[in-house]
XYZ file of N, CA, C and O in Angstrom:
752
model
N 0.836 -1.183 0.000
C 0.000 0.000 0.000
C 0.876 1.239 0.000
O 2.001 1.211 0.461
N 0.324 2.305 -0.497
C 1.034 3.575 -0.545
C 0.496 4.478 0.540
O -0.663 4.415 0.911
N 1.334 5.317 1.034
C 0.956 6.275 2.050
C 1.480 7.629 1.616
O 2.521 7.720 0.980
N 0.755 8.675 1.961
C 1.156 10.022 1.571
C 1.438 10.840 2.812
O 0.732 10.754 3.791
N 2.482 11.649 2.735
C 2.837 12.524 3.844
C 3.146 13.886 3.245
O 4.000 14.010 2.372
N 2.425 14.907 3.696
C 2.615 16.241 3.175
C 3.549 17.008 4.092
O 3.449 16.924 5.305
N 4.471 17.785 3.509
C 5.468 18.495 4.289
C 5.270 20.008 4.290
O 6.136 20.730 4.726
N 4.191 20.530 3.768
C 3.979 21.974 3.753
C 2.688 22.320 3.050
O 1.893 21.441 2.738
N 2.470 23.602 2.837
C 1.275 24.032 2.123
C 1.659 25.019 1.036
O 2.599 25.790 1.188
N 0.934 24.997 -0.047
C 1.187 25.884 -1.167
C -0.119 26.095 -1.912
O -1.157 25.575 -1.536
N -0.042 26.846 -3.006
C -1.257 27.115 -3.768
C -1.654 25.944 -4.656
O -2.723 25.927 -5.230
N -0.788 24.956 -4.783
C -1.175 23.715 -5.422
C -0.901 23.567 -6.898
O -1.556 22.800 -7.571
N 0.081 24.286 -7.455
C 0.475 24.058 -8.831
C 1.530 22.958 -8.763
O 2.684 23.206 -8.426
N 1.109 21.728 -9.036
C 1.928 20.557 -8.711
C 2.666 19.971 -9.902
O 2.245 20.081 -11.044
N 3.769 19.307 -9.559
C 4.547 18.520 -10.508
C 4.725 17.135 -9.905
O 5.141 17.001 -8.745
N 4.388 16.117 -10.658
C 4.615 14.737 -10.242
C 6.038 14.363 -10.628
O 6.422 14.487 -11.790
N 6.837 13.933 -9.656
C 8.207 13.516 -9.915
C 8.251 11.998 -9.849
O 7.958 11.402 -8.813
N 8.582 11.381 -10.981
C 8.618 9.930 -11.109
C 10.069 9.488 -11.220
O 10.813 10.020 -12.039
N 10.456 8.541 -10.374
C 11.822 8.029 -10.442
C 11.918 6.931 -11.491
O 10.999 6.132 -11.650
N 13.056 6.925 -12.194
C 13.242 5.982 -13.298
C 14.633 5.376 -13.203
O 15.613 6.100 -13.018
N 14.723 4.057 -13.303
C 16.022 3.390 -13.427
C 16.137 2.901 -14.866
O 15.196 3.007 -15.645
N 17.292 2.344 -15.194
C 17.464 1.831 -16.553
C 16.571 0.630 -16.827
O 16.221 0.359 -17.961
N 16.203 -0.109 -15.761
C 15.432 -1.329 -15.937
C 13.979 -1.230 -15.499
O 13.169 -2.065 -15.861
N 13.640 -0.253 -14.679
C 12.300 -0.219 -14.102
C 11.761 1.203 -14.043
O 12.511 2.171 -14.064
N 10.457 1.278 -13.960
C 9.760 2.549 -13.857
C 8.852 2.465 -12.645
O 8.325 1.418 -12.316
N 8.673 3.580 -11.986
C 7.814 3.643 -10.811
C 6.406 3.153 -11.116
O 5.911 3.286 -12.228
N 5.758 2.633 -10.087
C 4.373 2.181 -10.221
C 3.433 3.346 -10.527
O 2.366 3.156 -11.093
N 3.822 4.576 -10.171
C 2.987 5.741 -10.475
C 3.021 6.100 -11.953
O 2.215 6.886 -12.421
N 3.981 5.536 -12.661
C 4.161 5.853 -14.071
C 3.315 4.893 -14.909
O 3.711 3.769 -15.189
N 2.133 5.334 -15.289
C 1.216 4.485 -16.056
C 0.567 5.301 -17.165
O 0.620 6.525 -17.170
N -0.053 4.603 -18.092
C -0.811 5.266 -19.158
C 0.043 6.175 -20.011
O 1.105 5.792 -20.478
N -0.432 7.403 -20.218
C 0.253 8.333 -21.111
C 1.622 8.736 -20.574
O 2.536 9.018 -21.350
N 1.799 8.739 -19.246
C 3.101 9.075 -18.676
C 4.123 8.003 -19.066
O 5.228 8.310 -19.494
N 3.747 6.735 -18.948
C 4.635 5.639 -19.326
C 4.943 5.679 -20.820
O 6.091 5.454 -21.236
N 3.943 5.985 -21.636
C 4.150 6.084 -23.083
C 5.128 7.206 -23.418
O 6.007 7.044 -24.272
N 4.986 8.331 -22.746
C 5.890 9.465 -22.978
C 7.309 9.088 -22.601
O 8.259 9.385 -23.327
N 7.474 8.426 -21.460
C 8.797 8.016 -21.016
C 9.445 7.073 -22.027
O 10.614 7.247 -22.380
N 8.695 6.097 -22.504
C 9.238 5.156 -23.494
C 9.699 5.904 -24.747
O 10.764 5.633 -25.288
N 8.886 6.859 -25.203
C 9.229 7.637 -26.393
C 10.491 8.471 -26.161
O 11.370 8.546 -27.021
N 10.603 9.090 -24.981
C 11.782 9.905 -24.660
C 13.044 9.059 -24.606
O 14.105 9.484 -25.066
N 12.937 7.861 -24.033
C 14.088 6.970 -23.970
C 14.483 6.469 -25.358
O 15.658 6.432 -25.701
N 13.486 6.089 -26.159
C 13.746 5.596 -27.504
C 14.408 6.666 -28.367
O 15.335 6.390 -29.119
N 13.941 7.916 -28.233
C 14.482 9.027 -29.027
C 15.802 9.565 -28.481
O 16.399 10.462 -29.058
N 16.244 9.031 -27.328
C 17.496 9.472 -26.742
C 17.425 10.824 -26.050
O 18.448 11.434 -25.750
N 16.230 11.307 -25.769
C 16.050 12.598 -25.112
C 16.323 12.494 -23.615
O 16.877 13.397 -23.009
N 15.931 11.373 -23.011
C 16.117 11.170 -21.576
C 16.831 9.859 -21.326
O 16.428 8.816 -21.817
N 17.916 9.929 -20.570
C 18.622 8.725 -20.121
C 18.371 8.609 -18.621
O 18.223 9.607 -17.936
N 18.347 7.420 -18.130
C 18.008 7.193 -16.725
C 19.206 7.284 -15.795
O 19.173 6.770 -14.685
N 20.286 7.942 -16.225
C 21.457 8.010 -15.361
C 21.147 8.796 -14.093
O 20.220 9.614 -14.064
N 21.914 8.543 -13.045
C 21.655 9.163 -11.747
C 21.700 10.684 -11.849
O 22.633 11.258 -12.388
N 20.655 11.304 -11.332
C 20.576 12.757 -11.313
C 19.983 13.377 -12.566
O 19.741 14.582 -12.598
N 19.750 12.580 -13.611
C 19.164 13.131 -14.835
C 17.759 13.638 -14.541
O 17.027 13.068 -13.734
N 17.367 14.707 -15.204
C 16.077 15.351 -14.947
C 15.456 15.756 -16.265
O 16.121 16.339 -17.116
N 14.202 15.430 -16.449
C 13.457 15.880 -17.628
C 12.017 16.138 -17.203
O 11.404 15.322 -16.532
N 11.491 17.296 -17.579
C 10.096 17.603 -17.230
C 9.354 18.075 -18.473
O 9.957 18.587 -19.413
N 8.055 17.880 -18.442
C 7.215 18.363 -19.529
C 5.861 18.797 -18.975
O 5.404 18.302 -17.947
N 5.243 19.753 -19.639
C 3.956 20.282 -19.208
C 2.837 19.315 -19.544
O 2.870 18.638 -20.578
N 1.850 19.258 -18.668
C 0.672 18.410 -18.876
C -0.578 19.248 -18.608
O -1.228 19.083 -17.573
N -0.928 20.154 -19.518
C -2.060 21.057 -19.268
C -3.400 20.347 -19.101
O -4.282 20.853 -18.419
N -3.542 19.178 -19.673
C -4.806 18.451 -19.585
C -4.859 17.502 -18.387
O -5.904 16.973 -18.054
N -3.722 17.276 -17.748
C -3.658 16.300 -16.667
C -3.920 16.910 -15.306
O -4.154 18.107 -15.171
N -3.837 16.077 -14.274
C -4.072 16.563 -12.911
C -2.903 17.376 -12.350
O -3.019 17.995 -11.305
N -1.760 17.375 -13.050
C -0.575 18.102 -12.611
C -0.201 19.118 -13.684
O -0.469 18.912 -14.855
N 0.482 20.179 -13.281
C 0.981 21.149 -14.261
C 2.072 20.505 -15.106
O 2.229 20.785 -16.280
N 2.869 19.636 -14.458
C 3.975 18.999 -15.164
C 4.244 17.622 -14.576
O 3.842 17.324 -13.450
N 4.923 16.818 -15.361
C 5.438 15.529 -14.909
C 6.943 15.585 -15.148
O 7.398 16.090 -16.178
N 7.699 15.090 -14.184
C 9.155 15.082 -14.316
C 9.682 13.685 -14.063
O 9.159 12.948 -13.229
N 10.721 13.340 -14.801
C 11.400 12.067 -14.614
C 12.750 12.348 -13.977
O 13.482 13.232 -14.418
N 13.058 11.605 -12.924
C 14.327 11.763 -12.225
C 15.068 10.436 -12.291
O 14.575 9.420 -11.801
N 16.232 10.431 -12.917
C 16.986 9.205 -13.131
C 17.703 8.711 -11.898
O 18.277 9.503 -11.141
N 17.684 7.380 -11.701
C 18.377 6.748 -10.576
C 19.475 5.795 -11.037
O 20.108 5.140 -10.213
N 19.708 5.675 -12.328
C 20.768 4.794 -12.828
C 20.322 3.350 -12.934
O 19.148 3.037 -13.078
N 21.296 2.444 -12.839
C 21.032 1.006 -12.947
C 20.491 0.449 -11.639
O 20.897 0.868 -10.554
N 19.582 -0.517 -11.749
C 19.077 -1.215 -10.570
C 20.239 -1.965 -9.933
O 21.048 -2.588 -10.614
N 20.345 -1.880 -8.609
C 21.413 -2.567 -7.896
C 22.663 -1.723 -7.709
O 23.514 -2.057 -6.901
N 22.808 -0.637 -8.463
C 23.942 0.263 -8.301
C 23.650 1.211 -7.151
O 22.551 1.770 -7.087
N 24.602 1.391 -6.242
C 24.356 2.331 -5.139
C 24.022 3.728 -5.674
O 24.643 4.199 -6.617
N 23.047 4.349 -5.061
C 22.626 5.676 -5.501
C 23.583 6.703 -4.923
O 23.863 6.714 -3.731
N 24.087 7.576 -5.781
C 25.037 8.611 -5.409
C 24.261 9.854 -4.977
O 23.623 10.516 -5.802
N 24.321 10.196 -3.698
C 23.566 11.336 -3.168
C 23.987 12.653 -3.818
O 23.164 13.549 -4.009
N 25.259 12.776 -4.198
C 25.725 14.013 -4.834
C 25.052 14.196 -6.196
O 24.612 15.299 -6.540
N 24.955 13.125 -6.972
C 24.286 13.209 -8.280
C 22.809 13.538 -8.107
O 22.247 14.336 -8.869
N 22.181 12.945 -7.102
C 20.761 13.217 -6.838
C 20.580 14.670 -6.404
O 19.642 15.351 -6.820
N 21.493 15.171 -5.580
C 21.434 16.569 -5.132
C 21.588 17.512 -6.326
O 20.883 18.505 -6.442
N 22.515 17.201 -7.234
C 22.679 18.012 -8.452
C 21.402 17.996 -9.285
O 21.001 19.008 -9.841
N 20.781 16.819 -9.361
C 19.505 16.718 -10.073
C 18.451 17.603 -9.430
O 17.637 18.225 -10.110
N 18.458 17.692 -8.101
C 17.535 18.579 -7.396
C 17.783 20.036 -7.722
O 16.851 20.831 -7.859
N 19.054 20.413 -7.865
C 19.387 21.784 -8.252
C 18.899 22.104 -9.656
O 18.363 23.186 -9.917
N 19.070 21.149 -10.564
C 18.556 21.311 -11.925
C 17.035 21.430 -11.893
O 16.448 22.259 -12.588
N 16.419 20.613 -11.063
C 14.961 20.645 -10.934
C 14.482 21.994 -10.424
O 13.467 22.522 -10.890
N 15.213 22.587 -9.483
C 14.801 23.877 -8.910
C 14.678 24.946 -9.989
O 13.700 25.705 -10.019
N 15.648 25.007 -10.885
C 15.606 25.998 -11.958
C 14.423 25.740 -12.892
O 13.697 26.665 -13.268
N 14.227 24.490 -13.239
C 13.131 24.128 -14.141
C 11.770 24.387 -13.501
O 10.852 24.912 -14.142
N 11.631 24.023 -12.241
C 10.355 24.214 -11.546
C 10.010 25.692 -11.415
O 8.845 26.078 -11.520
N 11.008 26.520 -11.207
C 10.781 27.956 -11.110
C 10.274 28.513 -12.441
O 9.348 29.318 -12.474
N 10.881 28.071 -13.539
C 10.431 28.514 -14.874
C 8.981 28.112 -15.131
O 8.222 28.851 -15.744
N 8.613 26.916 -14.679
C 7.254 26.421 -14.887
C 6.271 26.954 -13.844
O 5.088 26.643 -13.905
N 6.779 27.740 -12.873
C 5.977 28.352 -11.806
C 5.259 27.289 -10.968
O 4.095 27.418 -10.632
N 5.996 26.256 -10.632
C 5.465 25.141 -9.830
C 5.876 25.337 -8.378
O 7.043 25.597 -8.084
N 4.910 25.204 -7.469
C 5.205 25.390 -6.048
C 4.924 24.144 -5.209
O 5.019 24.181 -3.997
N 4.607 23.045 -5.854
C 4.250 21.834 -5.124
C 4.805 20.608 -5.851
O 4.693 20.520 -7.074
N 5.405 19.695 -5.094
C 5.937 18.461 -5.669
C 5.240 17.255 -5.066
O 4.935 17.236 -3.872
N 5.020 16.269 -5.888
C 4.558 14.961 -5.433
C 5.687 14.000 -5.790
O 5.964 13.770 -6.968
N 6.371 13.492 -4.764
C 7.555 12.663 -4.975
C 7.243 11.199 -4.747
O 6.794 10.810 -3.671
N 7.521 10.403 -5.748
C 7.386 8.957 -5.636
C 8.678 8.417 -5.047
O 9.760 8.698 -5.548
N 8.561 7.663 -3.984
C 9.741 7.149 -3.301
C 10.300 5.876 -3.930
O 11.369 5.436 -3.536
N 9.634 5.277 -4.860
C 10.113 4.081 -5.580
C 10.707 3.041 -4.642
O 11.835 2.616 -4.784
N 9.914 2.656 -3.652
C 10.400 1.659 -2.714
C 11.453 2.209 -1.769
O 12.223 1.469 -1.197
N 11.496 3.511 -1.643
C 12.422 4.185 -0.726
C 13.884 3.906 -1.076
O 14.746 3.931 -0.213
N 14.171 3.641 -2.344
C 15.520 3.276 -2.751
C 16.398 4.474 -3.087
O 17.556 4.302 -3.410
N 15.880 5.662 -3.018
C 16.696 6.814 -3.382
C 16.689 7.851 -2.269
O 15.740 7.954 -1.513
N 17.769 8.628 -2.157
C 17.877 9.615 -1.079
C 17.078 10.879 -1.400
O 17.620 11.871 -1.882
N 15.792 10.830 -1.139
C 14.924 11.962 -1.451
C 15.344 13.193 -0.657
O 15.175 14.314 -1.124
N 15.934 12.993 0.516
C 16.405 14.138 1.284
C 17.512 14.883 0.526
O 17.550 16.110 0.521
N 18.391 14.160 -0.166
C 19.430 14.800 -0.982
C 18.794 15.568 -2.139
O 19.226 16.673 -2.484
N 17.762 14.997 -2.752
C 17.046 15.686 -3.832
C 16.447 16.998 -3.319
O 16.578 18.039 -3.954
N 15.792 16.948 -2.148
C 15.189 18.159 -1.590
C 16.246 19.189 -1.197
O 16.017 20.390 -1.331
N 17.415 18.716 -0.738
C 18.515 19.650 -0.467
C 18.874 20.404 -1.741
O 19.050 21.624 -1.716
N 18.982 19.681 -2.846
C 19.298 20.320 -4.124
C 18.242 21.322 -4.531
O 18.553 22.414 -5.031
N 16.974 20.980 -4.315
C 15.887 21.899 -4.677
C 15.952 23.164 -3.820
O 15.912 24.281 -4.339
N 16.068 23.009 -2.502
C 16.060 24.177 -1.606
C 17.287 25.053 -1.846
O 17.168 26.278 -1.947
N 18.459 24.444 -1.971
C 19.670 25.231 -2.220
C 19.657 25.838 -3.621
O 20.129 26.952 -3.823
N 19.086 25.121 -4.581
C 19.008 25.618 -5.954
C 18.014 26.748 -6.145
O 18.113 27.521 -7.096
N 17.051 26.860 -5.256
C 16.048 27.935 -5.350
C 16.550 29.251 -4.767
O 15.884 30.267 -4.889
N 17.708 29.241 -4.122
C 18.176 30.431 -3.417
C 18.361 31.617 -4.361
O 18.926 31.489 -5.436
N 17.857 32.745 -3.921
C 18.040 34.021 -4.622
C 18.186 35.106 -3.567
O 17.423 35.141 -2.615
N 19.148 35.973 -3.752
C 19.270 37.120 -2.862
C 18.760 38.327 -3.627
O 19.459 38.909 -4.451
N 17.525 38.665 -3.384
C 16.924 39.820 -4.059
C 16.209 40.722 -3.056
O 15.237 41.386 -3.385
N 16.740 40.751 -1.844
C 16.147 41.527 -0.769
C 16.042 43.010 -1.116
O 15.069 43.671 -0.783
N 17.030 43.540 -1.814
C 17.071 44.966 -2.120
C 16.606 45.275 -3.546
O 16.830 46.377 -4.045
N 15.979 44.334 -4.194
C 15.496 44.526 -5.558
C 13.976 44.641 -5.551
O 13.295 43.950 -4.800
N 13.474 45.491 -6.413
C 12.035 45.601 -6.589
C 11.639 44.676 -7.733
O 12.195 44.756 -8.828
N 10.702 43.801 -7.448
C 10.266 42.817 -8.438
C 8.778 43.015 -8.697
O 7.985 43.127 -7.764
N 8.411 43.065 -9.974
C 6.996 43.165 -10.333
C 6.278 41.900 -9.867
O 6.858 40.807 -9.897
N 5.006 42.030 -9.437
C 4.279 40.853 -8.936
C 4.250 39.674 -9.909
O 4.312 38.517 -9.488
N 4.170 39.954 -11.202
C 4.143 38.866 -12.188
C 5.501 38.182 -12.334
O 5.575 37.051 -12.796
N 6.577 38.901 -11.974
C 7.922 38.345 -12.096
C 8.433 37.753 -10.795
O 9.574 37.320 -10.710
N 7.587 37.756 -9.772
C 7.974 37.216 -8.472
C 8.386 35.753 -8.646
O 7.662 34.959 -9.235
N 9.591 35.383 -8.152
C 10.018 33.992 -8.317
C 9.105 33.027 -7.549
O 8.601 33.363 -6.486
N 8.901 31.871 -8.131
C 8.078 30.840 -7.494
C 9.013 29.772 -6.953
O 9.907 29.298 -7.647
N 8.809 29.421 -5.696
C 9.632 28.396 -5.058
C 8.733 27.261 -4.581
O 7.566 27.471 -4.269
N 9.293 26.083 -4.538
C 8.555 24.922 -4.031
C 8.280 25.139 -2.546
O 9.193 25.375 -1.765
N 7.007 25.094 -2.183
C 6.580 25.291 -0.801
C 5.979 24.033 -0.192
O 5.816 23.955 1.014
N 5.613 23.076 -1.018
C 4.867 21.917 -0.563
C 5.422 20.664 -1.220
O 5.656 20.647 -2.423
N 5.660 19.642 -0.407
C 6.137 18.361 -0.928
C 5.257 17.265 -0.356
O 5.025 17.208 0.848
N 4.741 16.421 -1.232
C 3.976 15.259 -0.804
C 4.790 14.027 -1.161
O 5.178 13.844 -2.316
N 5.066 13.205 -0.161
C 5.818 11.971 -0.368
C 4.846 10.811 -0.511
O 3.932 10.672 0.290
N 5.059 9.997 -1.519
C 4.272 8.782 -1.693
C 5.239 7.637 -1.438
O 6.213 7.456 -2.159
N 4.975 6.894 -0.355
C 5.934 5.900 0.081
C 5.240 4.722 0.739
O 4.048 4.755 1.008
N 6.032 3.715 1.047
C 5.581 2.561 1.798
C 5.129 3.034 3.186
O 5.815 3.824 3.827
N 4.009 2.548 3.653
C 3.451 2.983 4.934
C 4.404 2.736 6.102
O 4.386 3.473 7.080
N 5.264 1.735 6.008
C 6.176 1.416 7.101
C 7.268 2.464 7.266
O 7.759 2.676 8.366
N 7.677 3.086 6.186
C 8.839 3.972 6.235
C 8.511 5.449 6.094
O 9.408 6.277 6.184
N 7.270 5.794 5.886
C 6.921 7.183 5.575
C 7.322 8.143 6.688
O 7.794 9.248 6.424
N 7.168 7.733 7.927
C 7.492 8.615 9.043
C 8.990 8.925 9.097
O 9.388 10.080 9.235
N 9.808 7.905 8.976
C 11.260 8.108 9.017
C 11.733 8.938 7.823
O 12.582 9.825 7.970
N 11.200 8.647 6.650
C 11.590 9.387 5.446
C 11.174 10.852 5.564
O 11.956 11.753 5.252
N 9.966 11.105 6.028
C 9.511 12.497 6.136
C 10.330 13.250 7.192
O 10.630 14.430 7.015
N 10.748 12.577 8.270
C 11.609 13.217 9.264
C 12.965 13.579 8.664
O 13.480 14.676 8.888
N 13.548 12.656 7.890
C 14.825 12.945 7.210
C 14.683 14.124 6.267
O 15.561 14.984 6.187
N 13.565 14.168 5.548
C 13.327 15.259 4.601
C 13.162 16.589 5.323
O 13.720 17.610 4.890
N 12.408 16.596 6.404
C 12.236 17.831 7.187
C 13.578 18.344 7.699
O 13.869 19.536 7.633
N 14.399 17.435 8.218
C 15.712 17.827 8.719
C 16.576 18.410 7.602
O 17.230 19.439 7.779
N 16.580 17.761 6.445
C 17.382 18.236 5.318
C 16.929 19.616 4.861
O 17.755 20.504 4.617
N 15.626 19.820 4.764
C 15.098 21.118 4.333
C 15.449 22.193 5.358
O 15.858 23.296 4.994
N 15.327 21.880 6.630
C 15.642 22.865 7.664
C 17.122 23.251 7.618
O 17.465 24.428 7.709
N 18.005 22.289 7.458
C 19.439 22.577 7.367
C 19.724 23.467 6.156
O 20.496 24.426 6.243
N 19.090 23.188 5.038
C 19.292 23.999 3.827
C 18.729 25.414 3.999
O 19.307 26.372 3.484
N 17.617 25.536 4.708
C 17.086 26.874 4.978
C 18.055 27.666 5.841
O 18.239 28.866 5.640
N 18.712 27.010 6.796
C 19.740 27.680 7.596
C 20.932 28.072 6.722
O 21.509 29.149 6.891
N 21.313 27.208 5.807
C 22.413 27.527 4.885
C 22.046 28.735 4.030
O 22.882 29.626 3.804
N 20.788 28.783 3.560
C 20.352 29.937 2.773
C 20.312 31.207 3.617
O 20.605 32.297 3.126
N 19.977 31.076 4.894
C 20.003 32.226 5.799
C 21.443 32.733 5.940
O 21.694 33.937 5.909
N 22.404 31.806 6.067
C 23.816 32.191 6.144
C 24.244 32.875 4.842
O 25.017 33.835 4.875
N 23.728 32.407 3.715
C 24.018 33.064 2.438
C 23.479 34.491 2.438
O 24.128 35.403 1.934
N 22.280 34.669 2.983
C 21.714 36.021 3.099
C 22.635 36.922 3.914
O 22.874 38.072 3.544
N 23.121 36.418 5.043
C 24.022 37.208 5.883
C 25.298 37.581 5.128
O 25.775 38.708 5.210
N 25.840 36.620 4.388
C 27.072 36.875 3.639
C 26.850 37.855 2.495
O 27.752 38.622 2.144
N 25.649 37.881 1.932
C 25.361 38.772 0.802
C 24.977 40.182 1.228
O 24.947 41.087 0.397
N 24.642 40.372 2.491
C 24.295 41.711 2.980
C 25.542 42.585 3.010
O 26.660 42.104 3.144
N 25.332 43.888 2.922
C 26.454 44.805 3.018
C 26.950 44.851 4.465
O 26.179 44.596 5.396
N 28.232 45.160 4.688
C 28.801 45.103 6.038
C 28.147 46.059 7.025
O 28.174 45.818 8.230
N 27.547 47.147 6.544
C 26.950 48.098 7.477
C 25.645 47.573 8.089
O 25.114 48.186 9.008
N 25.119 46.458 7.623
C 23.916 45.872 8.214
C 24.216 45.047 9.453
O 23.335 44.808 10.269
N 25.447 44.594 9.562
C 25.843 43.782 10.716
C 27.236 44.213 11.156
O 28.117 44.402 10.329
N 27.421 44.331 12.429
C 28.737 44.632 12.952
C 29.240 43.413 13.707
O 28.450 42.558 14.121
N 30.546 43.317 13.900
C 31.080 42.142 14.603
C 30.608 42.006 16.045
O 30.644 40.934 16.609
N 30.170 43.097 16.649
C 29.785 43.017 18.054
C 28.344 42.659 18.257
O 27.523 42.689 17.447
């Protein structure tokens, strides 16, 4: 059985993130999504290597977009650094598509989703505190993550994800401090 755990709230412009290995596809990947993936692989547009990212718009579907995240070969240890880089790539793409909500398939909990979320949170960082931005140009950041996972592990996975996101938010806060002019903070 699948269980869902939500980690925040947003306005609900969602992207379904489906994990893909060279040999297998997530159970969430069915129908037209599976057909699209097969076509992308056949045409050489998407390879399932670790950290690879490909997204496409689905205006008629229940999500704004569907994204494929590569995990490499089945049985090969998953490299958290590659997954984190994939999360950074995803952050830029999600911002362009104005997506603020992710639905992450855990694919049997075989991948470090916390590393992926670290990449997303760190990749979304922008220091624009002193810039005036038009409301239509306001950057969109992921605010909500829904994990779809095995009921036995959902609690532990969501705790790991919360911890990773919190650490990255602290890192972004430190980036804000470093980007401020020196007259905003004194050593004392």
